[in-house]
Amino acid sequence: MKAEQQLTFRQGCIEGSPIFVGYFPTAMAFGLVCRDLGLRIWEAVLFSVTNFAGSGQFLAASLIRSGSILLEIFISVLLVNLRYSFMGAELSRKLEKGIGGIARVLLAHGTTDEVFSVAVLHRLPITKPYLAGLELTAYLGWVSGTAVGFLVGMVLPSALQMAVGVTLYAMFSSLLAQEFRQKGLNVLIIALISASLNSFLILVLKWGVGYSFVLSMLTASFLGAWFITEEEYRA
Amino acid sequence: MNTQLPFIIPILVSALATFLVRILPYYVTFLDRLPPFLSRSLRLLPIAALGPLIFPGVIVDFPNRWYAGLVAVMVSSLIAYRRNGMIIPILSSILVTYLLLL
């Protein structure tokens, strides 16, 4: 244990602060979405406290809005967040030994894309205090941002409220644009396939939103994995 | 809207799904040994999710002015493509939608 003292709780908090800054406005957008959905503030905050997953929460909110059944929500969120399993697998290999019980559960709950990409940069074994500091800082940004966003939504003029319905779509299209910039044209092709299939299933075949979402997402992923052969993607 | 459940139930269902995928790797090891095709597909899931999250919802959600949402997401995509961060693209798209719905 002595040799790895560089990775302290404090170090984790310091490295987590840029994540805090990044999460806060995104979580504010989520708070706005929740208000638009008709949630109360404690429900919005509970959402972020128990889920702590950007795209998963936006997806769940979108499915709740469309009146999806619970099984559709469960499967869709599970699939969108499946990447955390792979991140966790890599993190758990680098984590110091002997962390169990509640500590392990809490550390697992804090796995996010950003936390992962910061933590795995270390060559030292990742310590419990370090990871706790990193995750806690990110977590506070996400949860507090949700509450602040919700409160901002409460003081928006009522004429603006109608327009807030576009928030979810603005969020997803911004994510898509940023993925496109970082990873290239394949991103757009995959999104185009899944968007077209989903529109067809819903508008023409009158499928439910949840199952249509799952089928479209899986189909586009498999097609993507088939036509992208190189190791172009790091999740 | 079909059955109107209290919001807390879907919130907790979503939390459960998220928690399961997070805790799984701490208890099993098969994730490191998936066939490459499968693991590549799984890594593409979040990108493949974005398409159906936008379409057709962005068009059918604004029945009076079907183009309002579409124009708004084009604006937010353009801004997000040029700079990092979410809040400016989102606020801009709300403003655009507001103007188009006037």
PDB file of C-alpha atoms in Angstrom, chain A residues 25 29 37-39 43 46-47 50-52 59-60 64-65 67 70 73-74 77-86 88-89 92-93 104-105 108-109 111 159-160 163 166-167 169-170 172-178 180-181 190-191 194-195 198-199 213 217 221-222 224-226 228 233 235, chain B residues 1-2 5 7-11 13-27 31-32 34 37-38 40-58 60-62 69 72-73 76-77 80-87 89-90 93-94 97-98 101:
ATOM      1  CA  PRO A  25     -24.211  22.310 -17.745  1.00  0.00           C
ATOM      2  CA  ALA A  29     -30.046  20.475 -19.508  1.00  0.00           C
ATOM      3  CA  LEU A  37     -41.632  16.090 -18.465  1.00  0.00           C
ATOM      4  CA  GLY A  38     -43.593  17.061 -15.376  1.00  0.00           C
ATOM      5  CA  LEU A  39     -41.279  15.605 -12.741  1.00  0.00           C
ATOM      6  CA  GLU A  43     -37.711  13.229  -8.619  1.00  0.00           C
ATOM      7  CA  LEU A  46     -33.336  11.266  -7.449  1.00  0.00           C
ATOM      8  CA  PHE A  47     -33.037  10.421 -11.159  1.00  0.00           C
ATOM      9  CA  THR A  50     -29.653   6.793  -8.683  1.00  0.00           C
ATOM     10  CA  ASN A  51     -28.696   6.679 -12.378  1.00  0.00           C
ATOM     11  CA  PHE A  52     -25.656   8.953 -12.759  1.00  0.00           C
ATOM     12  CA  LEU A  59     -32.914   8.041 -23.070  1.00  0.00           C
ATOM     13  CA  ALA A  60     -35.023   7.017 -20.080  1.00  0.00           C
ATOM     14  CA  ILE A  64     -41.001   7.957 -20.212  1.00  0.00           C
ATOM     15  CA  ARG A  65     -42.314  10.840 -22.273  1.00  0.00           C
ATOM     16  CA  GLY A  67     -45.252   6.317 -22.601  1.00  0.00           C
ATOM     17  CA  LEU A  70     -41.044  -0.621 -18.055  1.00  0.00           C
ATOM     18  CA  ILE A  73     -37.071   1.203 -20.566  1.00  0.00           C
ATOM     19  CA  PHE A  74     -35.075  -1.522 -18.829  1.00  0.00           C
ATOM     20  CA  VAL A  77     -31.141   1.696 -20.834  1.00  0.00           C
ATOM     21  CA  LEU A  78     -29.248  -1.542 -20.266  1.00  0.00           C
ATOM     22  CA  LEU A  79     -28.042  -1.589 -23.862  1.00  0.00           C
ATOM     23  CA  VAL A  80     -27.080   2.081 -23.992  1.00  0.00           C
ATOM     24  CA  ASN A  81     -25.102   1.707 -20.778  1.00  0.00           C
ATOM     25  CA  LEU A  82     -23.553  -1.649 -21.632  1.00  0.00           C
ATOM     26  CA  ARG A  83     -20.278   0.131 -22.340  1.00  0.00           C
ATOM     27  CA  TYR A  84     -19.876   0.617 -18.573  1.00  0.00           C
ATOM     28  CA  SER A  85     -19.360  -3.131 -18.274  1.00  0.00           C
ATOM     29  CA  PHE A  86     -16.300  -2.917 -20.485  1.00  0.00           C
ATOM     30  CA  GLY A  88     -15.560  -1.570 -15.352  1.00  0.00           C
ATOM     31  CA  ALA A  89     -13.725  -4.669 -16.532  1.00  0.00           C
ATOM     32  CA  SER A  92     -11.321  -3.477 -11.885  1.00  0.00           C
ATOM     33  CA  ARG A  93      -8.087  -4.932 -13.281  1.00  0.00           C
ATOM     34  CA  ARG A 104     -17.013  -1.916  -4.356  1.00  0.00           C
ATOM     35  CA  VAL A 105     -20.686  -1.240  -5.035  1.00  0.00           C
ATOM     36  CA  ALA A 108     -18.955   0.648  -9.484  1.00  0.00           C
ATOM     37  CA  HIS A 109     -21.862   3.111  -9.341  1.00  0.00           C
ATOM     38  CA  THR A 111     -18.233   4.473 -13.438  1.00  0.00           C
ATOM     39  CA  ALA A 159     -43.748  31.404 -23.757  1.00  0.00           C
ATOM     40  CA  LEU A 160     -40.333  29.725 -23.697  1.00  0.00           C
ATOM     41  CA  ALA A 163     -39.772  25.509 -26.954  1.00  0.00           C
ATOM     42  CA  VAL A 166     -36.611  20.563 -28.136  1.00  0.00           C
ATOM     43  CA  THR A 167     -33.953  20.240 -25.392  1.00  0.00           C
ATOM     44  CA  TYR A 169     -33.163  16.536 -29.371  1.00  0.00           C
ATOM     45  CA  ALA A 170     -30.683  19.380 -29.168  1.00  0.00           C
ATOM     46  CA  PHE A 172     -28.623  14.206 -28.770  1.00  0.00           C
ATOM     47  CA  SER A 173     -27.786  16.048 -31.970  1.00  0.00           C
ATOM     48  CA  SER A 174     -24.976  17.909 -30.192  1.00  0.00           C
ATOM     49  CA  LEU A 175     -23.563  14.605 -28.965  1.00  0.00           C
ATOM     50  CA  LEU A 176     -23.789  13.236 -32.477  1.00  0.00           C
ATOM     51  CA  ALA A 177     -22.024  16.262 -33.951  1.00  0.00           C
ATOM     52  CA  GLN A 178     -19.201  15.937 -31.432  1.00  0.00           C
ATOM     53  CA  PHE A 180     -18.763  12.918 -35.776  1.00  0.00           C
ATOM     54  CA  ARG A 181     -15.986  15.460 -35.347  1.00  0.00           C
ATOM     55  CA  ILE A 190     -24.460   4.383 -38.284  1.00  0.00           C
ATOM     56  CA  ALA A 191     -26.760   7.071 -36.896  1.00  0.00           C
ATOM     57  CA  SER A 194     -30.638   3.566 -36.991  1.00  0.00           C
ATOM     58  CA  ALA A 195     -32.624   6.787 -37.462  1.00  0.00           C
ATOM     59  CA  ASN A 198     -36.570   3.674 -36.306  1.00  0.00           C
ATOM     60  CA  SER A 199     -38.651   6.140 -38.321  1.00  0.00           C
ATOM     61  CA  PHE A 213     -35.530   1.829 -30.457  1.00  0.00           C
ATOM     62  CA  MET A 217     -29.960   0.427 -32.273  1.00  0.00           C
ATOM     63  CA  SER A 221     -24.473  -1.520 -34.297  1.00  0.00           C
ATOM     64  CA  PHE A 222     -24.103  -4.901 -35.975  1.00  0.00           C
ATOM     65  CA  GLY A 224     -21.465  -0.844 -38.184  1.00  0.00           C
ATOM     66  CA  ALA A 225     -19.247  -3.523 -36.676  1.00  0.00           C
ATOM     67  CA  TRP A 226     -19.432  -5.359 -39.960  1.00  0.00           C
ATOM     68  CA  ILE A 228     -15.883  -0.935 -39.808  1.00  0.00           C
ATOM     69  CA  TYR A 233     -13.396   3.086 -32.110  1.00  0.00           C
ATOM     70  CA  ALA A 235     -15.677   3.437 -26.623  1.00  0.00           C
TER      71      ALA A 235
ATOM     72  CA  MET B   1     -49.327   8.476 -22.543  1.00  0.00           C
ATOM     73  CA  ASN B   2     -50.800   5.127 -21.642  1.00  0.00           C
ATOM     74  CA  LEU B   5     -47.137   5.393 -13.417  1.00  0.00           C
ATOM     75  CA  PHE B   7     -42.334   8.722 -12.118  1.00  0.00           C
ATOM     76  CA  ILE B   8     -40.326   7.059  -9.413  1.00  0.00           C
ATOM     77  CA  ILE B   9     -40.928   3.589 -10.866  1.00  0.00           C
ATOM     78  CA  PRO B  10     -39.407   4.129 -14.333  1.00  0.00           C
ATOM     79  CA  ILE B  11     -36.629   6.132 -12.672  1.00  0.00           C
ATOM     80  CA  VAL B  13     -36.067   0.681 -13.311  1.00  0.00           C
ATOM     81  CA  SER B  14     -33.607   2.754 -15.294  1.00  0.00           C
ATOM     82  CA  ALA B  15     -31.329   2.944 -12.243  1.00  0.00           C
ATOM     83  CA  LEU B  16     -31.447  -0.833 -11.850  1.00  0.00           C
ATOM     84  CA  ALA B  17     -30.494  -1.426 -15.494  1.00  0.00           C
ATOM     85  CA  THR B  18     -27.612   1.019 -15.158  1.00  0.00           C
ATOM     86  CA  PHE B  19     -26.424  -0.456 -11.891  1.00  0.00           C
ATOM     87  CA  LEU B  20     -26.426  -4.018 -13.240  1.00  0.00           C
ATOM     88  CA  VAL B  21     -24.100  -3.195 -16.132  1.00  0.00           C
ATOM     89  CA  ARG B  22     -21.804  -1.315 -13.769  1.00  0.00           C
ATOM     90  CA  ILE B  23     -21.487  -4.014 -11.118  1.00  0.00           C
ATOM     91  CA  LEU B  24     -21.311  -6.952 -13.552  1.00  0.00           C
ATOM     92  CA  PRO B  25     -17.594  -6.609 -14.444  1.00  0.00           C
ATOM     93  CA  TYR B  26     -16.640  -6.767 -10.772  1.00  0.00           C
ATOM     94  CA  TYR B  27     -18.084 -10.259 -10.518  1.00  0.00           C
ATOM     95  CA  LEU B  31     -16.324  -9.681 -20.808  1.00  0.00           C
ATOM     96  CA  ASP B  32     -12.624  -9.810 -21.680  1.00  0.00           C
ATOM     97  CA  LEU B  34     -15.960 -11.823 -26.173  1.00  0.00           C
ATOM     98  CA  PHE B  37     -17.138  -8.723 -33.753  1.00  0.00           C
ATOM     99  CA  LEU B  38     -19.457  -8.776 -30.770  1.00  0.00           C
ATOM    100  CA  ARG B  40     -17.040  -4.045 -31.586  1.00  0.00           C
ATOM    101  CA  SER B  41     -20.823  -4.045 -32.007  1.00  0.00           C
ATOM    102  CA  LEU B  42     -21.351  -3.398 -28.337  1.00  0.00           C
ATOM    103  CA  ARG B  43     -18.980  -0.458 -28.390  1.00  0.00           C
ATOM    104  CA  LEU B  44     -20.979   1.070 -31.242  1.00  0.00           C
ATOM    105  CA  LEU B  45     -24.256   0.927 -29.319  1.00  0.00           C
ATOM    106  CA  PRO B  46     -24.111   4.461 -27.889  1.00  0.00           C
ATOM    107  CA  ILE B  47     -23.586   5.931 -31.361  1.00  0.00           C
ATOM    108  CA  ALA B  48     -26.291   3.757 -32.890  1.00  0.00           C
ATOM    109  CA  ALA B  49     -28.601   4.953 -30.109  1.00  0.00           C
ATOM    110  CA  LEU B  50     -28.358   8.595 -31.158  1.00  0.00           C
ATOM    111  CA  GLY B  51     -30.180   8.189 -34.487  1.00  0.00           C
ATOM    112  CA  PRO B  52     -33.440   6.787 -33.061  1.00  0.00           C
ATOM    113  CA  LEU B  53     -33.256   9.212 -30.148  1.00  0.00           C
ATOM    114  CA  ILE B  54     -33.581  12.071 -32.636  1.00  0.00           C
ATOM    115  CA  PHE B  55     -35.798  10.630 -35.400  1.00  0.00           C
ATOM    116  CA  PRO B  56     -38.701  10.589 -35.901  1.00  0.00           C
ATOM    117  CA  GLY B  57     -39.402  12.304 -32.548  1.00  0.00           C
ATOM    118  CA  VAL B  58     -37.939  15.643 -33.491  1.00  0.00           C
ATOM    119  CA  VAL B  60     -43.580  14.393 -34.829  1.00  0.00           C
ATOM    120  CA  ASP B  61     -43.234  16.265 -31.521  1.00  0.00           C
ATOM    121  CA  PHE B  62     -44.028  19.579 -33.198  1.00  0.00           C
ATOM    122  CA  GLY B  69     -37.481  20.918 -34.217  1.00  0.00           C
ATOM    123  CA  ALA B  72     -33.348  23.640 -34.139  1.00  0.00           C
ATOM    124  CA  VAL B  73     -31.303  20.431 -34.137  1.00  0.00           C
ATOM    125  CA  SER B  76     -27.370  22.849 -32.320  1.00  0.00           C
ATOM    126  CA  SER B  77     -25.403  20.285 -34.377  1.00  0.00           C
ATOM    127  CA  ALA B  80     -21.642  21.579 -31.255  1.00  0.00           C
ATOM    128  CA  TYR B  81     -19.513  20.566 -34.225  1.00  0.00           C
ATOM    129  CA  ARG B  82     -17.486  23.744 -33.942  1.00  0.00           C
ATOM    130  CA  ARG B  83     -16.973  23.861 -30.193  1.00  0.00           C
ATOM    131  CA  ASN B  84     -17.111  21.653 -27.129  1.00  0.00           C
ATOM    132  CA  GLY B  85     -19.833  21.904 -24.550  1.00  0.00           C
ATOM    133  CA  MET B  86     -23.551  21.395 -24.638  1.00  0.00           C
ATOM    134  CA  ILE B  87     -25.156  24.366 -23.049  1.00  0.00           C
ATOM    135  CA  PRO B  89     -26.031  24.527 -28.581  1.00  0.00           C
ATOM    136  CA  ILE B  90     -28.996  23.613 -26.388  1.00  0.00           C
ATOM    137  CA  SER B  93     -31.884  25.499 -30.246  1.00  0.00           C
ATOM    138  CA  ILE B  94     -34.465  26.464 -27.617  1.00  0.00           C
ATOM    139  CA  THR B  97     -37.639  26.717 -31.662  1.00  0.00           C
ATOM    140  CA  TYR B  98     -39.223  29.535 -29.715  1.00  0.00           C
ATOM    141  CA  LEU B 101     -43.252  28.476 -32.913  1.00  0.00           C
TER     142      LEU B 101
END
